[in-house]
Coordinates of C-alpha atoms in Angstrom, one line a residue:
M1 CA 0.0 -0.1 -0.1
T2 CA 1.4 3.2 -1.0
V3 CA 1.2 6.4 0.9
S4 CA -1.1 8.1 -0.7
E5 CA -3.1 5.5 -0.6
T6 CA -3.2 5.0 2.7
R7 CA -4.6 8.8 2.9
S8 CA -8.0 7.5 1.5
I9 CA -9.5 6.1 3.9
P10 CA -10.2 8.4 7.2
L11 CA -7.5 9.2 9.2
V12 CA -9.2 7.2 12.2
E13 CA -9.3 4.5 11.0
L14 CA -5.5 5.0 9.3
A15 CA -4.4 4.9 12.8
A16 CA -6.8 1.7 13.6
K17 CA -4.7 0.3 11.5
T18 CA -1.6 1.9 13.0
R19 CA -2.1 1.4 16.2
V20 CA -2.4 -2.9 14.4
A21 CA 0.3 -3.4 13.3
A22 CA 2.5 -2.0 15.9
Q23 CA 0.5 -4.2 18.8
K24 CA 2.5 -6.9 15.9
L25 CA 5.5 -6.0 16.3
G26 CA 5.3 -5.2 19.8
I27 CA 6.4 -9.0 19.7
L28 CA 9.3 -9.1 17.6
S29 CA 12.7 -10.8 18.6
T30 CA 15.4 -7.8 18.3
A31 CA 16.7 -10.0 15.1
E32 CA 13.7 -9.1 13.5
K33 CA 13.4 -5.2 14.0
N34 CA 17.3 -5.0 13.0
Q35 CA 16.1 -6.9 9.5
A36 CA 13.2 -4.6 9.2
I37 CA 15.9 -1.1 9.8
E38 CA 18.9 -2.6 7.3
A39 CA 15.8 -3.2 5.2
I40 CA 14.3 0.5 5.2
A41 CA 18.2 1.9 4.5
Q42 CA 18.2 -0.8 1.4
A43 CA 15.9 1.0 0.4
L44 CA 16.8 4.8 0.9
E45 CA 19.9 3.7 -0.6
A46 CA 17.7 2.9 -3.4
A47 CA 15.6 5.7 -3.7
A48 CA 18.5 8.8 -3.2
S49 CA 17.8 10.0 -6.4
E50 CA 14.5 10.4 -6.6
I51 CA 13.9 11.8 -2.7
I52 CA 17.0 14.9 -3.6
A53 CA 14.8 15.4 -6.5
A54 CA 11.4 15.5 -4.0
N55 CA 13.7 16.9 -1.5
E56 CA 14.6 20.6 -4.3
A57 CA 12.2 20.9 -5.6
D58 CA 10.9 20.6 -1.9
C59 CA 13.6 24.0 -1.4
R60 CA 12.9 25.8 -5.2
A61 CA 9.2 25.7 -4.2
A62 CA 10.1 27.0 -0.6
E63 CA 12.7 30.0 -1.5
A64 CA 10.1 31.0 -4.6
E65 CA 8.1 31.7 -1.0
G66 CA 10.5 33.3 0.9
I67 CA 11.7 30.9 2.8
A68 CA 14.1 32.3 5.6
K69 CA 16.9 30.7 6.0
P70 CA 16.9 28.6 9.2
L71 CA 14.4 27.6 7.5
Y72 CA 15.9 26.7 4.5
N73 CA 18.9 25.7 6.2
R74 CA 16.7 22.5 8.1
L75 CA 14.6 21.7 5.0
K76 CA 17.8 20.7 1.8
F77 CA 18.6 17.5 2.3
D78 CA 21.5 16.7 -0.1
T79 CA 23.6 13.5 -1.0
S80 CA 26.2 13.6 2.4
K81 CA 22.7 14.5 4.5
L82 CA 21.3 12.0 3.1
K83 CA 24.2 9.4 3.7
S84 CA 25.2 10.4 6.9
T85 CA 21.2 10.1 7.9
I86 CA 21.4 7.1 6.9
A87 CA 24.8 5.7 8.7
G88 CA 22.4 6.6 11.6
L89 CA 19.6 4.7 10.9
R90 CA 22.2 1.7 10.7
D91 CA 24.1 2.7 13.9
V92 CA 19.9 2.5 15.7
A93 CA 20.0 -1.2 14.2
K94 CA 23.7 -2.1 17.1
L95 CA 22.2 -0.3 19.8
P96 CA 20.7 -2.9 22.9
D97 CA 16.7 -3.6 22.5
P98 CA 15.1 -1.1 24.8
V99 CA 12.6 -4.7 25.0
G100 CA 11.4 -6.5 27.1
V101 CA 14.8 -5.9 29.4
V102 CA 14.0 -7.0 33.7
Q103 CA 14.1 -3.7 35.4
I104 CA 13.0 -5.3 38.4
H105 CA 12.8 -9.5 39.9
R106 CA 12.4 -10.1 43.7
E107 CA 11.5 -12.8 44.9
L108 CA 7.6 -11.4 47.0
D109 CA 7.1 -14.5 48.9
Q110 CA 8.8 -18.1 47.7
G111 CA 6.7 -19.0 44.8
L112 CA 5.9 -16.1 44.6
I113 CA 8.2 -13.3 41.7
L114 CA 7.2 -10.2 40.4
K115 CA 9.0 -8.5 37.6
R116 CA 8.8 -5.8 35.9
I117 CA 9.5 -5.4 32.0
T118 CA 10.5 -2.9 30.1
C119 CA 7.8 -2.7 26.9
P120 CA 7.0 -0.6 24.0
L121 CA 4.3 3.2 24.4
G122 CA 2.3 1.8 21.2
V123 CA 1.9 4.6 18.8
L124 CA 3.9 7.3 18.4
G125 CA 2.3 10.9 16.8
V126 CA 5.3 12.9 15.3
I127 CA 4.5 16.2 14.4
F128 CA 8.1 18.3 13.2
E129 CA 9.3 21.4 11.5
A130 CA 11.2 21.4 8.2
R131 CA 14.0 18.6 8.2
P132 CA 13.2 16.2 6.5
E133 CA 16.1 13.5 8.3
A134 CA 13.2 13.1 11.3
V135 CA 11.6 10.8 8.9
I136 CA 14.2 8.8 8.5
Q137 CA 15.5 8.9 12.7
I138 CA 12.1 8.9 13.6
S139 CA 11.2 5.4 11.9
A140 CA 14.0 3.8 13.0
L141 CA 13.7 4.7 16.7
A142 CA 9.3 3.4 16.4
I143 CA 11.0 0.6 15.2
K144 CA 14.1 -0.7 17.5
S145 CA 11.8 0.0 20.1
G146 CA 8.4 -1.2 19.1
N147 CA 6.8 1.5 18.3
G148 CA 3.5 2.0 15.7
V149 CA 4.5 6.2 14.8
I150 CA 2.4 8.5 12.9
L151 CA 4.6 11.2 11.1
K152 CA 3.4 15.2 10.3
G153 CA 6.1 16.4 8.6
G154 CA 7.1 21.0 7.7
K155 CA 4.4 21.8 4.7
E156 CA 7.7 22.4 3.2
A157 CA 9.0 19.2 3.1
I158 CA 5.8 17.5 1.6
N159 CA 7.5 16.2 -1.1
S160 CA 10.3 14.8 0.4
C161 CA 8.4 13.1 3.6
Q162 CA 6.4 11.1 1.4
V163 CA 9.0 10.2 -1.1
L164 CA 11.0 8.9 2.1
V165 CA 8.3 7.8 3.6
K166 CA 7.4 5.7 0.1
A167 CA 11.5 4.1 0.6
I168 CA 10.1 3.5 4.3
R169 CA 6.8 1.7 3.6
Q170 CA 8.6 -0.3 1.3
G171 CA 11.9 -1.5 3.0
L172 CA 9.6 -2.6 5.7
S173 CA 7.7 -5.1 3.4
Q174 CA 10.4 -6.6 2.4
T175 CA 10.5 -7.7 6.7
A176 CA 8.6 -8.7 9.4
I177 CA 6.9 -5.3 10.1
D178 CA 3.9 -4.5 8.6
P179 CA 4.1 -1.3 7.2
D180 CA 1.2 0.5 8.4
A181 CA 3.5 1.2 11.8
V182 CA 5.0 3.6 9.6
Q183 CA 2.5 6.3 8.6
L184 CA 2.4 9.7 7.6
L185 CA -0.4 12.6 7.7
T186 CA 0.1 15.4 4.7
T187 CA -2.0 18.0 5.3
R188 CA -2.3 20.9 8.4
E189 CA -5.9 20.4 9.3
E190 CA -4.5 16.2 10.3
I191 CA -3.0 17.8 12.7
L192 CA -6.0 18.8 15.4
E193 CA -7.3 15.8 14.1
L194 CA -4.5 13.4 14.8
L195 CA -4.8 15.0 18.9
Q196 CA -8.3 13.9 19.1
L197 CA -7.0 10.8 18.8
D198 CA -6.7 9.5 22.5
D199 CA -8.3 5.8 21.8
Y200 CA -4.9 4.3 19.4
V201 CA -1.6 7.2 19.9
D202 CA 0.2 7.1 22.9
L203 CA 2.2 10.0 22.9
I204 CA 2.4 13.4 21.1
I205 CA 5.8 14.7 20.2
P206 CA 5.8 18.1 18.7
R207 CA 9.1 19.9 17.2
G208 CA 8.7 23.2 17.3
S209 CA 8.0 26.3 18.4
N210 CA 7.2 27.3 22.4
S211 CA 3.8 28.2 20.8
F212 CA 3.1 25.7 18.8
V213 CA 3.9 23.4 21.8
K214 CA 1.6 24.9 24.4
F215 CA -0.5 24.7 21.9
V216 CA 0.1 20.7 21.5
Q217 CA -0.6 21.4 25.0
D218 CA -3.5 22.4 24.9
N219 CA -5.5 20.9 22.4
T220 CA -4.4 16.8 23.2
R221 CA -5.5 14.6 26.1
I222 CA -2.8 12.8 24.5
P223 CA 0.4 13.4 26.4
V224 CA 3.0 15.1 25.8
L225 CA 7.0 15.7 24.5
G226 CA 7.2 18.6 24.9
H227 CA 10.3 20.6 22.3
A228 CA 10.1 23.8 22.1
E229 CA 12.6 26.4 21.5
G230 CA 17.1 26.2 22.0
I231 CA 18.3 29.2 23.8
C232 CA 22.1 28.5 24.3
H233 CA 23.8 30.5 26.7
I234 CA 28.0 30.3 26.7
Y235 CA 29.1 31.8 30.1
I236 CA 32.5 32.8 29.3
D237 CA 34.6 32.6 33.1
K238 CA 37.5 34.7 34.0
L239 CA 39.4 31.8 34.6
A240 CA 39.2 30.9 31.2
D241 CA 41.4 30.0 28.7
I242 CA 40.6 32.4 26.0
K243 CA 41.7 30.5 23.3
K244 CA 39.6 27.1 24.1
A245 CA 36.8 29.3 24.5
I246 CA 36.8 31.8 21.3
A247 CA 36.9 28.2 19.0
I248 CA 34.1 26.8 21.0
T249 CA 31.8 30.4 20.9
I250 CA 33.3 30.1 17.4
D251 CA 31.6 26.4 16.3
A252 CA 28.7 26.2 18.3
K253 CA 27.5 29.5 17.0
T254 CA 28.6 29.1 13.0
Q255 CA 28.7 25.7 12.9
Y256 CA 24.5 24.7 11.5
P257 CA 23.5 28.1 13.3
A258 CA 20.2 26.5 12.1
A259 CA 21.0 23.9 15.4
C260 CA 18.5 24.5 18.6
N261 CA 21.9 23.5 20.2
A262 CA 23.4 26.6 18.4
V263 CA 24.3 29.2 21.1
E264 CA 21.6 32.5 21.1
T265 CA 23.7 34.9 24.0
L266 CA 27.1 34.4 24.9
L267 CA 27.8 35.9 28.8
V268 CA 30.9 37.1 30.2
H269 CA 32.7 38.4 33.6
Q270 CA 33.8 41.6 33.8
D271 CA 37.3 41.1 34.8
I272 CA 38.1 39.7 31.7
A273 CA 36.1 41.4 29.4
P274 CA 37.5 43.7 27.7
G275 CA 40.6 41.3 26.1
F276 CA 38.3 38.9 25.2
L277 CA 35.0 40.7 23.8
L278 CA 39.0 42.1 21.8
E279 CA 39.2 38.7 20.1
A280 CA 35.8 36.8 20.3
V281 CA 34.5 40.0 18.9
T282 CA 37.1 40.4 15.3
A283 CA 36.5 36.2 15.4
L284 CA 32.8 35.6 15.0
Q285 CA 32.4 38.6 12.6
A286 CA 34.9 36.5 9.8
K287 CA 33.2 34.6 10.7
N288 CA 29.8 37.0 9.3
V289 CA 28.5 36.6 13.5
E290 CA 26.1 39.8 14.0
L291 CA 26.3 40.7 17.0
R292 CA 24.5 42.9 19.4
G293 CA 26.3 43.6 23.0
D294 CA 24.4 45.4 26.3
D295 CA 25.3 49.1 27.3
Q296 CA 28.7 47.8 29.1
T297 CA 29.3 45.4 26.1
L298 CA 29.0 48.4 23.9
K299 CA 32.0 50.6 25.9
I300 CA 34.6 47.7 24.9
V301 CA 33.6 46.6 21.0
N302 CA 31.6 48.6 18.6
I303 CA 28.2 46.4 17.9
K304 CA 25.0 46.8 17.7
P305 CA 22.9 47.4 20.4
A306 CA 21.3 44.6 22.1
T307 CA 17.4 44.8 23.2
A308 CA 15.6 43.3 26.4
E309 CA 14.4 41.3 23.2
D310 CA 17.6 39.5 21.7
W311 CA 17.8 37.3 25.7
S312 CA 14.7 35.8 24.6
T313 CA 15.3 35.0 21.1
E314 CA 16.3 31.5 19.5
Y315 CA 17.8 33.6 16.3
S316 CA 18.9 30.6 14.5
D317 CA 20.9 32.0 12.4
L318 CA 24.3 34.0 12.4
I319 CA 23.4 36.2 15.3
L320 CA 24.4 36.9 19.1
S321 CA 23.9 38.7 21.8
I322 CA 26.5 39.1 24.1
K323 CA 26.1 40.4 27.7
I324 CA 29.4 41.1 30.4
V325 CA 27.9 39.3 33.3
G326 CA 30.1 41.0 37.6
N327 CA 29.9 37.2 38.8
L328 CA 28.7 33.6 38.3
E329 CA 26.0 33.5 40.2
E330 CA 24.9 36.4 38.0
A331 CA 25.1 34.1 34.8
I332 CA 22.9 31.2 36.9
A333 CA 20.7 33.5 36.9
H334 CA 19.8 34.9 33.9
I335 CA 20.1 31.3 32.4
N336 CA 18.5 30.3 34.5
T337 CA 16.0 33.5 33.9
Y338 CA 15.5 33.5 30.1
G339 CA 16.8 29.9 29.1
S340 CA 14.9 27.4 27.3
G341 CA 16.1 25.0 29.7
H342 CA 17.6 23.0 26.4
T343 CA 21.7 23.5 27.2
D344 CA 24.5 26.0 28.6
A345 CA 28.0 25.8 28.9
I346 CA 30.4 27.0 31.1
I347 CA 33.9 27.5 29.9
T348 CA 37.2 28.2 32.7
E349 CA 40.2 25.7 34.1
D350 CA 38.5 26.1 38.0
Q351 CA 36.1 22.9 38.7
A352 CA 34.9 24.4 41.9
T353 CA 33.3 27.2 39.2
A354 CA 32.7 24.9 36.5
N355 CA 30.3 22.5 38.9
T356 CA 28.6 25.1 40.7
F357 CA 27.4 26.2 37.4
L358 CA 27.1 21.9 36.5
N359 CA 24.7 21.6 40.0
Q360 CA 22.9 25.0 39.2
V361 CA 21.8 25.3 36.0
D362 CA 17.9 24.2 35.6
G363 CA 18.7 22.6 31.6
A364 CA 18.6 20.0 30.0
G365 CA 21.8 20.3 29.5
V366 CA 25.0 21.2 31.3
F367 CA 28.6 21.5 29.5
H368 CA 31.8 22.1 31.0
N369 CA 34.6 23.3 27.9
C370 CA 32.9 22.2 25.6
S371 CA 30.4 23.9 22.6
T372 CA 26.0 23.4 23.5
R373 CA 26.5 21.6 19.9
F374 CA 27.4 18.2 21.3
A375 CA 23.5 17.7 22.5
D376 CA 22.6 15.6 20.2
G377 CA 21.1 11.8 20.6
F378 CA 23.6 10.6 18.0
R379 CA 27.0 12.7 18.8
Y380 CA 25.4 10.9 22.3
G381 CA 26.0 7.0 21.5
F382 CA 21.9 7.5 20.6
G383 CA 21.4 6.8 17.6
A384 CA 18.8 9.3 16.9
E385 CA 16.5 11.5 18.7
V386 CA 13.1 11.2 17.9
G387 CA 13.0 15.5 19.1
I388 CA 14.4 16.8 22.8
S389 CA 12.4 16.8 25.3
T390 CA 12.8 20.7 27.5
Q391 CA 10.5 19.3 29.9
Q392 CA 12.0 19.2 34.0
M393 CA 10.2 15.1 33.7
P394 CA 12.0 11.9 32.7
P395 CA 13.2 11.7 29.6
R396 CA 14.5 14.5 29.0
G397 CA 17.2 16.6 26.3
P398 CA 17.5 14.2 23.5
V399 CA 14.5 11.0 23.0
G400 CA 16.0 8.1 22.0
L401 CA 15.4 4.3 22.9
E402 CA 15.2 4.3 26.1
G403 CA 12.6 7.3 26.1
L404 CA 10.2 5.6 24.3
V405 CA 9.6 2.3 26.6
T406 CA 7.7 2.0 29.3
Y407 CA 7.2 -0.4 31.7
K408 CA 4.4 -3.1 33.3
Y409 CA 4.5 -5.8 36.0
Q410 CA 4.4 -9.4 35.7
V411 CA 3.3 -11.2 39.0
V412 CA 3.4 -14.4 38.6
G413 CA 2.4 -16.6 42.0
D414 CA 1.0 -21.1 42.5
G415 CA -2.3 -20.2 44.1
H416 CA -1.1 -17.4 46.4
I417 CA -4.2 -15.2 47.4
V418 CA -3.5 -11.4 49.8
E419 CA -5.5 -13.2 52.9
T420 CA -2.1 -15.1 53.4
Y421 CA -0.3 -11.8 54.1
S422 CA -3.1 -9.8 55.9
G423 CA -4.6 -10.2 59.9
S424 CA -3.1 -11.1 62.7
N425 CA -1.2 -13.6 61.6
A426 CA -0.5 -12.2 58.1
K427 CA 3.0 -13.8 57.1
P428 CA 5.5 -11.7 55.9
F429 CA 7.5 -11.1 52.5
T430 CA 10.4 -12.1 52.0
H431 CA 11.0 -9.5 49.4
R432 CA 13.8 -10.9 48.0
D433 CA 16.0 -8.7 45.0
L434 CA 16.9 -12.9 42.2

């Protein structure tokens, strides 16, 4: 069945098909799931020219409509990106199977055994921006974790997403997994309908702005794993190694500015601000970064003034705001006030200062002497990620396989009844871990 054919049926029926496929997928062996992932990889390689052509069509259409540069960078899916994404797909197959892991194995009493065992969530609904590689990454993670998935990509990537899902389903058709385990929605109107399918969908993962994540949360009874804005900071401490600090800042801002883990605000300790800023500004401007500074910064370097809005803005572009702070406490307070809880870093050679920062900054990722761009499921060794969660409750940060399973309690006895363990002559439990 092709993607276009699946869309000829009502969404509730599509979701029901996905749930049935997911239930079958959830009990497959690790080998069967890994074989399916390899089949997808081969199908994507076979369809490479079709995928690139579809993406080029999306890019041309988006340019004609005046797409913003950061979104265009996310949309573009060239041969290099496709190859690296397929490599990441195969890495998922190498990861341990998260399903069927015995987390607790305990004797409650002789012959009465408790186990807590991981199991799939069921069906995921993932709504993401114009990033075609997300289709591959999310599908791989869903299959390895035993879940079905209903995908909704950005309208800018509609051709890319359709061709990718077509290849994924073709790959699955040669395996033990029903292709209905992976579905694609293509219209904006389907989002609201998807959010009402709490009988069929177990988790919604929106990837977009804070306002979009809030919209999703306000319009569904399905649990939501929120991945919102990435307002990331780097704090340059007074005991920072200047060469390290400049190299890390340039990488975090310019290596891929459209990424949600790119730095948006640079905080600099006042004691080293004059020397550091003169060197750093020159290096950043050489990389075509537009700089905006607070009043103290403007006394040292000639750049644009920052406004109050800059501190809470995710630029996703070659723009960086700079603020001079009096001490570590002021830096932490600024981050905890304006940050999005994504990823923040400190550059310092003082371990005690670093430890304070790592312990007190409220974020999913807190780094010491390295670029914020390392906040990524692939770089963490997760193979890929369905998104980055900035919420307090787990899963938090890059969400890979471990965030896509839940657990169930299994208790096996031999005629045991609670009455035996109640009343004045209650038999005690042994509660012995096995």
